[in-house]
Every structure is written in C-alpha cells, then in structure tokens.
Coordinates of C-alpha atoms and ligand atoms in Angstrom, one line a residue:
X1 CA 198.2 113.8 55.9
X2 CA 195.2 114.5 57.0
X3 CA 195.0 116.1 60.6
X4 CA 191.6 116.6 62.9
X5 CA 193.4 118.4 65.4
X6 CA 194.0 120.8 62.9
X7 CA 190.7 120.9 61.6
X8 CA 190.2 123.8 63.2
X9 CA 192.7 125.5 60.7
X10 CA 190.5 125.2 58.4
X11 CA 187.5 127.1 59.1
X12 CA 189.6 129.8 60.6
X13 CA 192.1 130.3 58.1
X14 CA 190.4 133.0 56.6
X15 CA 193.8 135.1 55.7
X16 CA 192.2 138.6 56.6
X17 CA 193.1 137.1 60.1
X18 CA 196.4 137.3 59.1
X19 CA 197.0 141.2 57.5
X20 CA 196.7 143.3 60.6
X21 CA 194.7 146.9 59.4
X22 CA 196.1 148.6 62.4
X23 CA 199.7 148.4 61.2
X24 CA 202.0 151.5 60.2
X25 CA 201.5 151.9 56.8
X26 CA 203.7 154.2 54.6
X27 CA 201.5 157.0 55.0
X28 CA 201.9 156.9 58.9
X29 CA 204.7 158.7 61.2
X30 CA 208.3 157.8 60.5
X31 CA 209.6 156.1 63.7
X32 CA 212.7 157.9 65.6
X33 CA 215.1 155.0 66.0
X34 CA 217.8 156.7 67.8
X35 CA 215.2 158.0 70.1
X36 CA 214.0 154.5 71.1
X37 CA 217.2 153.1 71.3
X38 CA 216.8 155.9 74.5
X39 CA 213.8 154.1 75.9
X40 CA 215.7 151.0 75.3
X41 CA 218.6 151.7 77.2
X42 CA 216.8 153.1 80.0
X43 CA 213.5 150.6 80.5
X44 CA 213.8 147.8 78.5
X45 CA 217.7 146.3 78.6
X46 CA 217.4 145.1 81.9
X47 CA 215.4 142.4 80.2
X48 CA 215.1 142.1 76.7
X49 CA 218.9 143.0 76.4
X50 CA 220.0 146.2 73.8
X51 CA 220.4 143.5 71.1
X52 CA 217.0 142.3 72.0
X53 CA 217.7 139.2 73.2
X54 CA 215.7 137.9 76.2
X55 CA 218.1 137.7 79.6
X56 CA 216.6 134.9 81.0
X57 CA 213.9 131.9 79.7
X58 CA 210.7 132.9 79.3
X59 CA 211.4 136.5 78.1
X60 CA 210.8 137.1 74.3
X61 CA 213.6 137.8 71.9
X62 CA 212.9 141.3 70.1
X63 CA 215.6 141.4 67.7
X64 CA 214.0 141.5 64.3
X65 CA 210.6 141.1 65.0
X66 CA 208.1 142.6 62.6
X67 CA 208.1 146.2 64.5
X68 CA 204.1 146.6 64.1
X69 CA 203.8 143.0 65.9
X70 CA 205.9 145.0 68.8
X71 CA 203.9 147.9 68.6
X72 CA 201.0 146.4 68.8
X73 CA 201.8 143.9 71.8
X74 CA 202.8 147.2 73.5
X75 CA 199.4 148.2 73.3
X76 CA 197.9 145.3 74.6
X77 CA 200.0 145.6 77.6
X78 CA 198.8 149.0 78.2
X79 CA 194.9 148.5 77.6
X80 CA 195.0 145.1 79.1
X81 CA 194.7 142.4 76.9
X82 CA 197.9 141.3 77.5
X83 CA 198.8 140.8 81.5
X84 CA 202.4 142.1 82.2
X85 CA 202.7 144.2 85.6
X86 CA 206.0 145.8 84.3
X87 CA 205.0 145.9 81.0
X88 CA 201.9 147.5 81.7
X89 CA 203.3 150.3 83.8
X90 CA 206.4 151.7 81.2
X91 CA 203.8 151.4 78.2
X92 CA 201.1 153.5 80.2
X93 CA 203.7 155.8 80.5
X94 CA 205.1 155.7 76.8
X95 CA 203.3 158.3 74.3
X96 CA 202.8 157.0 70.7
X97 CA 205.8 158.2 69.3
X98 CA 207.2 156.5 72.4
X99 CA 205.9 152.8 71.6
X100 CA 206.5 153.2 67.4
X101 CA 209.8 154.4 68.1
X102 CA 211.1 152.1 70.8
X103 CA 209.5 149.1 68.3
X104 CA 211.6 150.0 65.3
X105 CA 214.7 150.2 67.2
X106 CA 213.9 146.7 68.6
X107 CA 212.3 145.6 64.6
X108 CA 215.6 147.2 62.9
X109 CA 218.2 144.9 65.3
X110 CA 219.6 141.7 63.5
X111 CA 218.5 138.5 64.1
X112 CA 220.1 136.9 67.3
X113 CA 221.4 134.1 66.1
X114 CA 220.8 131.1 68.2
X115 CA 223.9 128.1 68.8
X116 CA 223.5 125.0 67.1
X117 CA 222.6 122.4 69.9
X118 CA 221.0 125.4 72.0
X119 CA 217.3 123.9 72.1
X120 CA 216.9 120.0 71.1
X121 CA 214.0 119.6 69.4
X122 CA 212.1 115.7 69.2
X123 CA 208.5 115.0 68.1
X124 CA 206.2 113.7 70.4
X125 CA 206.0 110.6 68.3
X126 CA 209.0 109.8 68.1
X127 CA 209.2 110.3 71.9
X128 CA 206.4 108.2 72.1
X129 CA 207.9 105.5 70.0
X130 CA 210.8 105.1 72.3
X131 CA 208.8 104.6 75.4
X132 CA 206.4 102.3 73.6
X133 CA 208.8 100.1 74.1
X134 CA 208.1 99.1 78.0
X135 CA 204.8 98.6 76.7
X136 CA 205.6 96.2 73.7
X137 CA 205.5 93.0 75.2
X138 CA 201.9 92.9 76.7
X139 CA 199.6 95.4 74.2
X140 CA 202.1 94.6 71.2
X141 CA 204.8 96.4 69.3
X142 CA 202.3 98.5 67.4
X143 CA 199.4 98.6 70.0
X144 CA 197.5 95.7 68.2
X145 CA 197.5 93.1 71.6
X146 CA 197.8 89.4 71.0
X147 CA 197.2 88.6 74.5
X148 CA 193.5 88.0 75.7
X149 CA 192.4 90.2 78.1
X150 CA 195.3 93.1 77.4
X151 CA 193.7 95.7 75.3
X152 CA 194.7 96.9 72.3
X153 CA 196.1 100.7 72.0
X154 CA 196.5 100.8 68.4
X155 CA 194.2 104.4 67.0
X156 CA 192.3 104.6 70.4
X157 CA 191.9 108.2 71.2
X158 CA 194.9 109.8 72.6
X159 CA 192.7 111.5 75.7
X160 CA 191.3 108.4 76.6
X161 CA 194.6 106.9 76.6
X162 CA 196.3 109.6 79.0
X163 CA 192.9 109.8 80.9
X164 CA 193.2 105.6 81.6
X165 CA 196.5 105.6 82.8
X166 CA 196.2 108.5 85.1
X167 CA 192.8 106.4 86.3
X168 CA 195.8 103.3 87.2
X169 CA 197.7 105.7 89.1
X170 CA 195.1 107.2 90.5
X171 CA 193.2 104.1 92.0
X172 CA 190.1 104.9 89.8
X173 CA 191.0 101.3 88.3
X174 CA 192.7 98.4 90.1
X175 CA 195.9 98.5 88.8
X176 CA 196.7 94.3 87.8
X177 CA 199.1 93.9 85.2
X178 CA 199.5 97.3 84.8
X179 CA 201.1 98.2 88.6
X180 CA 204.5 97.5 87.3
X181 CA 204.5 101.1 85.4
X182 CA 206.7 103.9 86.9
X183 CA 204.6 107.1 87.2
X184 CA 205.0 109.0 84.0
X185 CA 205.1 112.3 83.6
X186 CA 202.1 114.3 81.5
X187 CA 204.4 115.0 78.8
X188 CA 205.6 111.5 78.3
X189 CA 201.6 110.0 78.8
X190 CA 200.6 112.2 76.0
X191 CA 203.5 111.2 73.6
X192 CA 202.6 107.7 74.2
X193 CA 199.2 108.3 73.5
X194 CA 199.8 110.2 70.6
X195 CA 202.2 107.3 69.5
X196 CA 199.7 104.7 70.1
X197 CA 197.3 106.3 68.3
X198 CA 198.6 106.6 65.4
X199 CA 199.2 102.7 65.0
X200 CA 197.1 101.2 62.7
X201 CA 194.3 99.0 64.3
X202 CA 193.8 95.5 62.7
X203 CA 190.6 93.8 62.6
X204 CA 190.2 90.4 64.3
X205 CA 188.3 87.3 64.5
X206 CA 185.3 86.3 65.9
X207 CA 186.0 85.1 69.6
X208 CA 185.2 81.4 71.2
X209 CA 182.3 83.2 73.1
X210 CA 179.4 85.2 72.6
X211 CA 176.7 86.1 70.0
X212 CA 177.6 89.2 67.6
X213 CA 174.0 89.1 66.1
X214 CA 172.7 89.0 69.4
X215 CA 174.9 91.7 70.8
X216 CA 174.3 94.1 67.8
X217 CA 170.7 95.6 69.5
X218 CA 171.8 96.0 73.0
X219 CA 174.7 98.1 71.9
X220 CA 172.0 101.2 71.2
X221 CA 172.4 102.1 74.5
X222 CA 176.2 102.2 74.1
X223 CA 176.3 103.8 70.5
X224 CA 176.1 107.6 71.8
X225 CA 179.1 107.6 73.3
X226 CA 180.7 105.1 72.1
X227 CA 179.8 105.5 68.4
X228 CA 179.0 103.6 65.2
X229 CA 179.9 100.2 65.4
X230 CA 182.3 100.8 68.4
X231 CA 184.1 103.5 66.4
X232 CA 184.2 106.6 69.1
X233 CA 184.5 109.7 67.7
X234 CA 184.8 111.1 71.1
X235 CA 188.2 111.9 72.3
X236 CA 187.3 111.0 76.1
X237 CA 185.6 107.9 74.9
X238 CA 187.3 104.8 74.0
X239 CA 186.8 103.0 70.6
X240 CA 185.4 99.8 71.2
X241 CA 185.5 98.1 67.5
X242 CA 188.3 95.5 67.3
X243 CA 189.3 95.5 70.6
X244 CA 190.3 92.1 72.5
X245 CA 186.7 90.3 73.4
X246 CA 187.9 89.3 76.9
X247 CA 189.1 92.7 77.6
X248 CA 186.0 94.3 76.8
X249 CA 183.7 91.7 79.3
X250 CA 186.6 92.1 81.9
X251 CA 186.5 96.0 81.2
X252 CA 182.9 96.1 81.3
X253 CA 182.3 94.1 84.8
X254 CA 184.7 96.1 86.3
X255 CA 182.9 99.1 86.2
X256 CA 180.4 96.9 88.6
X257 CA 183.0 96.4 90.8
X258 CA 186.5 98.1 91.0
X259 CA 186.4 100.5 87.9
X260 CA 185.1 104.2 89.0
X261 CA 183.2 105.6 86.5
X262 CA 179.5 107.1 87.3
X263 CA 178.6 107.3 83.3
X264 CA 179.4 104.0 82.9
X265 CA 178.4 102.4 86.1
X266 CA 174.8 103.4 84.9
X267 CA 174.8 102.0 81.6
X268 CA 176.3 98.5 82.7
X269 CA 174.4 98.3 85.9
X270 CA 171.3 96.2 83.9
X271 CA 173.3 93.8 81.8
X272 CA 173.8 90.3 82.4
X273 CA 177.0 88.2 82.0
X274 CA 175.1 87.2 78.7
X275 CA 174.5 90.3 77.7
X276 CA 178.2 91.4 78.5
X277 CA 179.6 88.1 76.4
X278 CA 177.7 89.0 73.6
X279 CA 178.2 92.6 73.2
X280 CA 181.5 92.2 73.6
X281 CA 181.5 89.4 70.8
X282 CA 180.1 92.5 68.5
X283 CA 182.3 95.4 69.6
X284 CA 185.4 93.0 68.9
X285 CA 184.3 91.6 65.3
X286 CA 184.1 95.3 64.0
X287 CA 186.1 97.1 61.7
X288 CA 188.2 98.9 63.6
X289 CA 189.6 102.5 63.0
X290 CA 192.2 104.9 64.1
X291 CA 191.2 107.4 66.1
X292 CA 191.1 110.9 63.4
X293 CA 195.2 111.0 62.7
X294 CA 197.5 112.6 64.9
X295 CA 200.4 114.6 63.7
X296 CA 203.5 112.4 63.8
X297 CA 205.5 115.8 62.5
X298 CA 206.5 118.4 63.7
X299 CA 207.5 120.3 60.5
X300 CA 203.9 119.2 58.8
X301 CA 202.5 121.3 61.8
X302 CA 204.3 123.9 61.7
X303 CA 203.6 124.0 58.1
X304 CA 200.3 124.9 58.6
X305 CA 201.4 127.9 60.9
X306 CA 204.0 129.3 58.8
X307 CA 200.8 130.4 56.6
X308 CA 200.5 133.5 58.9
X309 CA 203.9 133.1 61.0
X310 CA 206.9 132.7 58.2
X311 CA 209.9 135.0 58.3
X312 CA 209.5 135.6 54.7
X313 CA 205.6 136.5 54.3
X314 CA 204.7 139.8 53.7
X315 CA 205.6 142.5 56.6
X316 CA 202.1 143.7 57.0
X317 CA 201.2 139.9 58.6
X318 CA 200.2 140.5 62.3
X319 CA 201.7 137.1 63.1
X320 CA 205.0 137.4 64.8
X321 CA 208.3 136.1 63.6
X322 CA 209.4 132.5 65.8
X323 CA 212.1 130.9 64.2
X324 CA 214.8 131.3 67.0
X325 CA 212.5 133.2 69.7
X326 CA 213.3 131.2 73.3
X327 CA 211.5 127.9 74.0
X328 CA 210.3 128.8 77.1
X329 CA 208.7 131.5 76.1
X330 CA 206.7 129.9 73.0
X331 CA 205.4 127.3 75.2
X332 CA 204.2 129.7 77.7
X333 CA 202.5 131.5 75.2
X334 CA 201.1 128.8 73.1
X335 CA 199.7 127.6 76.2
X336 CA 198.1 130.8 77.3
X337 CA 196.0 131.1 74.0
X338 CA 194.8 127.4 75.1
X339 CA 193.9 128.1 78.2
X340 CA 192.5 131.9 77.8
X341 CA 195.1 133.4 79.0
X342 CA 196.0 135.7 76.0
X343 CA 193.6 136.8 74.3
X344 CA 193.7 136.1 70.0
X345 CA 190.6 134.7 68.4
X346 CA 192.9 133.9 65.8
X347 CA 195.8 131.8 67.9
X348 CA 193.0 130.4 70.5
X349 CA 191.3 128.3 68.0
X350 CA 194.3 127.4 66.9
X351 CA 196.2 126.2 70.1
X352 CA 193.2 125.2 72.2
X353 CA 192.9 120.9 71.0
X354 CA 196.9 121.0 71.5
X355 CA 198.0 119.1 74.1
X356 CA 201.3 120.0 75.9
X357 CA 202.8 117.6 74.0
X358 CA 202.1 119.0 70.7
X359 CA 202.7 122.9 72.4
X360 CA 206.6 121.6 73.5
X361 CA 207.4 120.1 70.1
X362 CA 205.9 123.0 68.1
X363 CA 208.1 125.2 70.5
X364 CA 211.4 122.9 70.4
X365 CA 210.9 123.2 66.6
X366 CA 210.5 126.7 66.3
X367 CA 213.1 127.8 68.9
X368 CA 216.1 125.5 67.1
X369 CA 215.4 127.1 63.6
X370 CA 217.7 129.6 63.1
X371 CA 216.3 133.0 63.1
X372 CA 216.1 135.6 60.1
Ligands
HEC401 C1 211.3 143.2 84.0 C2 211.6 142.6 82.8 C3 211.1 143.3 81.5 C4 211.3 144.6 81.1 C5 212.1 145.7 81.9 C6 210.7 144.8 79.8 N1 210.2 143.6 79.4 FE1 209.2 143.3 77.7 N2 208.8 141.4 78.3 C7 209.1 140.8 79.5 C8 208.5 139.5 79.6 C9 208.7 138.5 80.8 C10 207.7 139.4 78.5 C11 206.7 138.2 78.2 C12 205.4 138.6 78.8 C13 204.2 137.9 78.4 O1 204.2 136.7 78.7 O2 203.3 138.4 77.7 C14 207.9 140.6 77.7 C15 207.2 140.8 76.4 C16 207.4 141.9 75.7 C17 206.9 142.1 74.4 C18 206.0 141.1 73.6 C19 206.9 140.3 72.7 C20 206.2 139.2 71.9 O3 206.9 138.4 71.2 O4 205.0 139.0 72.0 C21 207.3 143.3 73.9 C22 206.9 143.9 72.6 C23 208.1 143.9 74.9 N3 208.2 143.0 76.0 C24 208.7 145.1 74.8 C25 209.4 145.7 75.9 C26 209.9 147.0 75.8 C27 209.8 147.9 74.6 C28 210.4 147.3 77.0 C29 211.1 148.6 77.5 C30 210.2 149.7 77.3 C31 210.3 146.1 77.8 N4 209.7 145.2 77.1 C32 210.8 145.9 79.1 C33 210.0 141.4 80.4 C34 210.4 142.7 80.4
HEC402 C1 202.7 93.4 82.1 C2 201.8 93.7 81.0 C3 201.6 95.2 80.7 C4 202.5 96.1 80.4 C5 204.0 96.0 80.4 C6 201.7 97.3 80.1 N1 200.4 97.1 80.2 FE1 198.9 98.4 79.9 N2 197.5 97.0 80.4 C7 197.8 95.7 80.7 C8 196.6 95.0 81.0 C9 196.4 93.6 81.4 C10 195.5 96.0 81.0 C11 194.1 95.9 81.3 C12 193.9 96.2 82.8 C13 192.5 96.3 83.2 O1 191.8 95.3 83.1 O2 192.0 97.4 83.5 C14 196.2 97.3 80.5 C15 195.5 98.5 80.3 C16 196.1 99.6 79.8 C17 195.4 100.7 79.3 C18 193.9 101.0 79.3 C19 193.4 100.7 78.0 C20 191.9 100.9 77.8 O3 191.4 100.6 76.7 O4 191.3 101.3 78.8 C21 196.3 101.6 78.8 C22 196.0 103.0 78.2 C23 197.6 101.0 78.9 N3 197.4 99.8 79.5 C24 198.8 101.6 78.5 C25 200.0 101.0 78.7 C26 201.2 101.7 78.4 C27 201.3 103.1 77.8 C28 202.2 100.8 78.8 C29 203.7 101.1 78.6 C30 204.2 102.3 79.2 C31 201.6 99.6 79.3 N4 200.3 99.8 79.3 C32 202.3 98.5 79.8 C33 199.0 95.1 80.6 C34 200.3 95.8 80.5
HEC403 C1 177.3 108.2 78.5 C2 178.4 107.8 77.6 C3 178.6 106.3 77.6 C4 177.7 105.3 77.4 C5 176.2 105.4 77.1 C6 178.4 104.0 77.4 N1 179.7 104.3 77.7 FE1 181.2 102.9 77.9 N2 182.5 104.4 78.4 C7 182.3 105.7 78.4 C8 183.4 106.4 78.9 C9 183.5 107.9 79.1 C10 184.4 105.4 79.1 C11 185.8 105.6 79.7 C12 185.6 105.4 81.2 C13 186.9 105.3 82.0 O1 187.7 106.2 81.9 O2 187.0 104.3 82.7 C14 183.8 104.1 78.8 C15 184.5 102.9 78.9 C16 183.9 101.7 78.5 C17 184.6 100.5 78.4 C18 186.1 100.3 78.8 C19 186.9 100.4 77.5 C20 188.3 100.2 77.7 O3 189.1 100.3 76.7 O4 188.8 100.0 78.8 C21 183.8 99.5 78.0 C22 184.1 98.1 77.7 C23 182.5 100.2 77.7 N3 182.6 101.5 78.0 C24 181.4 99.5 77.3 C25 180.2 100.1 77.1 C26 179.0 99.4 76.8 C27 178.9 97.9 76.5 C28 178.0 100.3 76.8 C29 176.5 100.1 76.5 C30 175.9 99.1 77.3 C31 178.5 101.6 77.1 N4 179.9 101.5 77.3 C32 177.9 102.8 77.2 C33 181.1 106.3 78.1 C34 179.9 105.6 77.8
HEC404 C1 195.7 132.6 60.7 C2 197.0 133.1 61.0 C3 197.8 132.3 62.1 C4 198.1 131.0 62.1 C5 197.8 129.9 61.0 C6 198.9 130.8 63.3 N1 199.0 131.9 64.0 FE1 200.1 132.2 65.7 N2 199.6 134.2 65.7 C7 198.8 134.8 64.8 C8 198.6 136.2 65.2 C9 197.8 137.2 64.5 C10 199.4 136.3 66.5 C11 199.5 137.6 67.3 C12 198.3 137.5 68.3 C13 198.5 138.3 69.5 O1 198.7 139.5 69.4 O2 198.4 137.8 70.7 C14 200.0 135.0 66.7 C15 200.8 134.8 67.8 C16 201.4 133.6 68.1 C17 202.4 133.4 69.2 C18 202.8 134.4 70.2 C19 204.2 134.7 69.8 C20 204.8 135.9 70.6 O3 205.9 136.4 70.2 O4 204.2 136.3 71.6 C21 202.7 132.0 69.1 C22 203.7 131.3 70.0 C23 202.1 131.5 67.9 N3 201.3 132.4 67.4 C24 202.2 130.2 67.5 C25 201.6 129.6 66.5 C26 201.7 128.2 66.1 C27 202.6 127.2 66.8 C28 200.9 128.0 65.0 C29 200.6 126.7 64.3 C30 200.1 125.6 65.1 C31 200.2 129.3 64.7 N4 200.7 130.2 65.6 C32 199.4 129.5 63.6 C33 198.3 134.2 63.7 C34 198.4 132.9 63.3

C-alpha cells in the first residue's frame, strides 16, 4: 500500500543512518561484565531492575539490548542530548570503562520475556471502525452520506476531520445535528479520522441546483487551499470534490454567520447565494479522491521500521531493539522525537506526521511482540 505519512521514509532511508560509526568495534576495549554488573547493583537496580527490566511504566527494559545502543544513550545523557536528571548525574560520574562495561552487563542479560495478554495491542482503524458505528446512520456506513446536507467523511483528510469535531465541541461551529456526540477523547477522534479516511469516496450526481460551468471560474479563488478540482492536498483543508451540494452552500454560508474561521470568512465574504449555489454545484460533481492512504496496519508500519529496528539485523545497527520493551515507554519516546524532545534526525523525520494514534498502535504492537 502505498502510505504518504510515510513518505518521509523514503527520502531518509538512506541506510548509513542506520550503521552507527561510533560503535565498539572488535578492535576497541573488551568490556568488564562482572565489573558492571557492580555499577548495576549499586546505581541502576533501583530502576531498571538487575535483570534489566523496567520497575515501573515508562522505564526502559535493558535486557538484551544491543549494548552500543546503551552505551551510546549513556552518552547522551551525560552531554545532554538526552534529558534525564538521574541519568545525567551517575553517567557524569561514570568513566568510559564505566559506561561500556555497565552496557554489556545490561546487552549480555536475556531477553525479559513479556506475558501473553500483558499489553493489548488494536490498530487505530480498527478502533476507528468500531466507533464509526454511532456515526453510520447520518454520514453512512462507509462515510459516503446519502443524506442532503450531512457531509460525507469518506478520504477527507484525517486533521481536518479531528480539527472539525473539536470545532463542534468547541463552539467554533453551531453544533445541529451533531450535539448529540459525547466528547471523545484525542485518541478515539483520530482513529475515527483515520478510519474515515480510508473509505473510499464515490462520485455523485449533479444536484437539482446550481450551475457547474458557471461555478468552475469562481473556484480560482478557492483552488489554493482547497486544491484541483476540490481535491485538497492539504491535511488541515477539507476536500471539497464529491461532497453533498447542500452541505457545501450550508457549510459555506455558515462561515458568514456561525462558523469561526478568519481564512475563510474572507474568501466567502464577496459571494452571493448564486455564486454559493453554483460553486457548490461544481465542487460536488467532481471526482472525488481519498485523501493520500492512511495506514490501516499496524504490522505494514512497523514493517517499514524493522528496516533499522529488527532484532535480527546486524549488531552494528544504531537502532535499538523494541520487541517487548514497555508500552509506556515507546510512546513517550516516539512522541518526544515528534515533538523535539529527543533529539535523532533520523527518528524525528520519522515520527513527526504520526499522530498519537499511530504512536499508541505502533507502541501496543511493538511492546506485545515477544522479545529476543
Ligand atoms: C531513578 C530511576 C533510574 C535509575 C536509578 C536509572 N535509570 Fe536508566 N532510565 C530511567 C528512565 C525513567 C529512563 C527513560 C528516560 C528517557 O525518557 O530518556 C531510563 C533510560 C535509560 C537508558 C536508555 C534506554 C533506551 O532504551 O533508550 C539507559 C541506557 C539507561 N537508562 C541506563 C541506566 C543505567 C546504566 C543505570 C545505572 C547506572 C540507570 N539507567 C539508572 C530510570 C532510571
Ligand atoms: C444525527 C446525525 C449525525 C450523527 C449521528 C453524526 N453526525 Fe457528524 N454531522 C452531521 C451533520 C448534519 C453535519 C453538518 C453540520 C454542519 O452543518 O456544520 C455533521 C458534520 C460532521 C463533521 C464535519 C465534516 C466537514 O466536512 O466539515 C464531522 C467531521 C463529523 N460530522 C463527524 C462525525 C462523527 C465522527 C460521528 C460519529 C462519532 C458523527 N459525525 C455523527 C450529522 C451527524
Ligand atoms: C486560505 C485558504 C482557503 C481558501 C482560499 C478557501 N478556503 Fe475554504 N476552507 C479552508 C479551511 C482551512 C477550511 C476548514 C475551516 C474550518 O475548520 O471550519 C475550509 C472550509 C471550507 C468549507 C467547509 C467544508 C466542510 O467540509 O465543512 C467550504 C464549503 C469551503 N471551505 C469552501 C470554500 C470556497 C467555496 C472557497 C473559494 C470561494 C474557499 N473555501 C476558499 C481554507 C480555504
Ligand atoms: C533509518 C533507520 C530507522 C528507522 C527506519 C526507524 N528508526 Fe527508530 N531509531 C533509529 C535510531 C538510529 C534510533 C536511536 C536514536 C537515538 O539515539 O535517540 C531510534 C530510536 C527509536 C526509539 C527509541 C527507543 C528507545 O529505546 O529509546 C523508538 C521508540 C523508535 N526508534 C521507534 C521507531 C518506529 C516506531 C519506527 C517506524 C515507524 C522507526 N523507529 C523507524 C533508527 C530508525
């Protein structure tokens, strides 16, 4: 399947990204592990546990991991690229030997291995997919609406959607037929979006109102933003092609009246209810097209990242083991290299599109693998 979120693989997957040059190597020193099973005892058990598994959720599993990945986050701790107060304090006080040694002790521990059941992992689709359902009977069972003046949801763009239905809670839009909805959670928004948007538009016909041919040349203004022929390729901008006709004049006087939204309050403000009937008679006869495909698996993600991140690759990679590591603690990082809060060229292009959604599924999946 084709993916845009992950397009961004693609131009960073150059695999020098992945061999790390500041590893060991044979030639370097031999680590002690006796002596850092020492350090262990003393600084590190408290936490990380002697058989390297994190205490509590949200602190890493060591057991196993590649030991130059350990030495080398100990580093970061120390010179500051990775924030840990603790952390920063014992590796300041560790000499080299210190940090290889305490690292292979931690590398040459056997995998923890987790119990079946201990992390549930679901897509966000399939999430998605099950609370589509309270949705079904106005916008349709696959987001194509049959009912004039409901909008479709089927391949809009999964911001916009989450972005709208805050904008209902939030009183940005007058609420109507859509004040019935309990107040969802982010999570839950953004499976539903991702959900929706991976339904398959379908074009329709030409409403009882309107002029297409006469819409077509006032729609310059709108076709920055809103793209081609109503096809947005703008993930805060709604797709316009295919969508219900009465919707789209209802949609579009309501940003005269209830509907805050300065950018486009300003483009609307010079139309006339003619104008309005007949654009909207364009946008609605247009092909419509799903917004770039969302990932609907979790495996065909994580796919992509066991190119630098499987157990079995070579031991030099300077991606870190996660089959098995805790939940908690994926998601927290995942979400740091989103939000520059970790710093890795590599994993911030990666995880900065991903919504929390995504991060949690990628996470659950991960975390119930078993580890090796
Ligand atoms: C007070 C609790 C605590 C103690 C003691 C502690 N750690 Fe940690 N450790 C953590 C937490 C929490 C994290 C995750 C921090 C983060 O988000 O970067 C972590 C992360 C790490 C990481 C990064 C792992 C990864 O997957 O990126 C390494 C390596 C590590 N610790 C090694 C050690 C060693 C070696 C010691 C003993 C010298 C030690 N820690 C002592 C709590 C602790
Ligand atoms: C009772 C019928 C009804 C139900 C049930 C309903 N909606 Fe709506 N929804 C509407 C109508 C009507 C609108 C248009 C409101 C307006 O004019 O702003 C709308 C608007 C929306 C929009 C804005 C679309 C856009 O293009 O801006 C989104 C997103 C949305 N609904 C999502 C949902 C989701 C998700 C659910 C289920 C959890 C749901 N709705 C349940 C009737 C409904
Ligand atoms: C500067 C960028 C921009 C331009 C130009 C623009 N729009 Fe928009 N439009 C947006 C954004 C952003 C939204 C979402 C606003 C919101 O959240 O309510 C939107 C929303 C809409 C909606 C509501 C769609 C829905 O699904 O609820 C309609 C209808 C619409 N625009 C029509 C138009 C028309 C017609 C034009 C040209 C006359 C136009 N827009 C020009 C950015 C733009
Ligand atoms: C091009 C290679 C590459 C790809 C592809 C990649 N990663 Fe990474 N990843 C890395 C490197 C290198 C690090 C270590 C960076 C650092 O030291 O902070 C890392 C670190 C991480 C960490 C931190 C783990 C820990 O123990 O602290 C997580 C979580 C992570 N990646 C998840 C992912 C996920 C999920 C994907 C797929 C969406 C992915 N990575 C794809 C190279 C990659």
């Amino acid at each position: 399947m084709k993916i845009s979120y992950l397009s961004a693989f693609a131009l960073s997957l150059t695999l020098m990204a992945c061999t790390d040059t500041n590893a060991p190597t044979a030639k370097g020193p031999v680590a002690d592990i006796a002596a850092g099973k020492v350090i262990a005892e003393r600084d590190c058990k408290a936490c990380h546990g002697l058989n390297g598994k994190g205490i509590a959720p949200a602190i890493p599993n060591l057991a196993a991991q590649r030991a130059h990945y350990l030495y080398n986050s100990l580093k970061e701790y120390k010179n500051g690229q990775r924030s840990h107060a603790a952390l920063k304090n014992m590796a300041t006080n560790m000499s080299e030997a210190d940090l290889r040694n305490v690292a292979a002790y931690f590398a040459g521990l056997p995998p923890i291995a987790n119990t079946a059941g201990d992390v549930k992992h679901s897509s966000p689709y399939e999430q998605g997919k099950v609370a589509a359902a309270a949705c079904a009977q106005c916008h349709g069972e696959d987001g194509n609406s049959k009912t004039p003046g409901t909008p479709s949801l089927a391949g809009q763009q999964p911001h916009y959607l989450v972005a709208a239905i805050q904008e209902y809670h939030q009183g940005d839009r007058a609420k109507g037929a859509m004040s019935n909805l309990r107040e969802a959670d982010k999570l839950e928004l953004e499976s539903l979006a991702l959900y929706f948007a991976a339904q398959k538009p379908v074009k329709r016909a030409a409403p009882s109102f309107g002029d297409p041919v006469a819409g077509e040349p006032t729609t310059a203004l709108c076709g920055g933003c809103h793209g081609a022929k109503g096809v947005s390729a703008d993930a805060a901008t709604p797709s316009l092609a295919g969508q219900d006709a009465e919707y789209l004049v209802k949609a579009t006087k309501a940003y005269r009246t209830t509907r805050k939204n300065w950018g486009m309050q300003r483009y609307i403000s010079g139309l006339s209810d003619k104008d309005i009937d007949n654009i909207a008679a364009y946008y609605a006869t247009q092909e419509p097209k799903a917004a770039d495909e969302v990932p609907t698996s979790t495996q065909e993600l994580a796919a992509k990242c066991d190119r630098c991140h499987d157990q079995d690759a070579s031991p030099t990679m300077a991606a870190p083991k996660m089959r098995g590591q805790d939940k908690d603690y994926l998601v927290m990082s995942l979400r740091a290299y989103r939000d520059g809060k970790r710093d890795s060229s590599t994993m911030h292009t990666m995880s900065f599109p991903y919504s929390n959604a995504i991060i949690e599924s990628l996470a659950s999946w991960y975390a119930s693998q078993p580890a090796k």
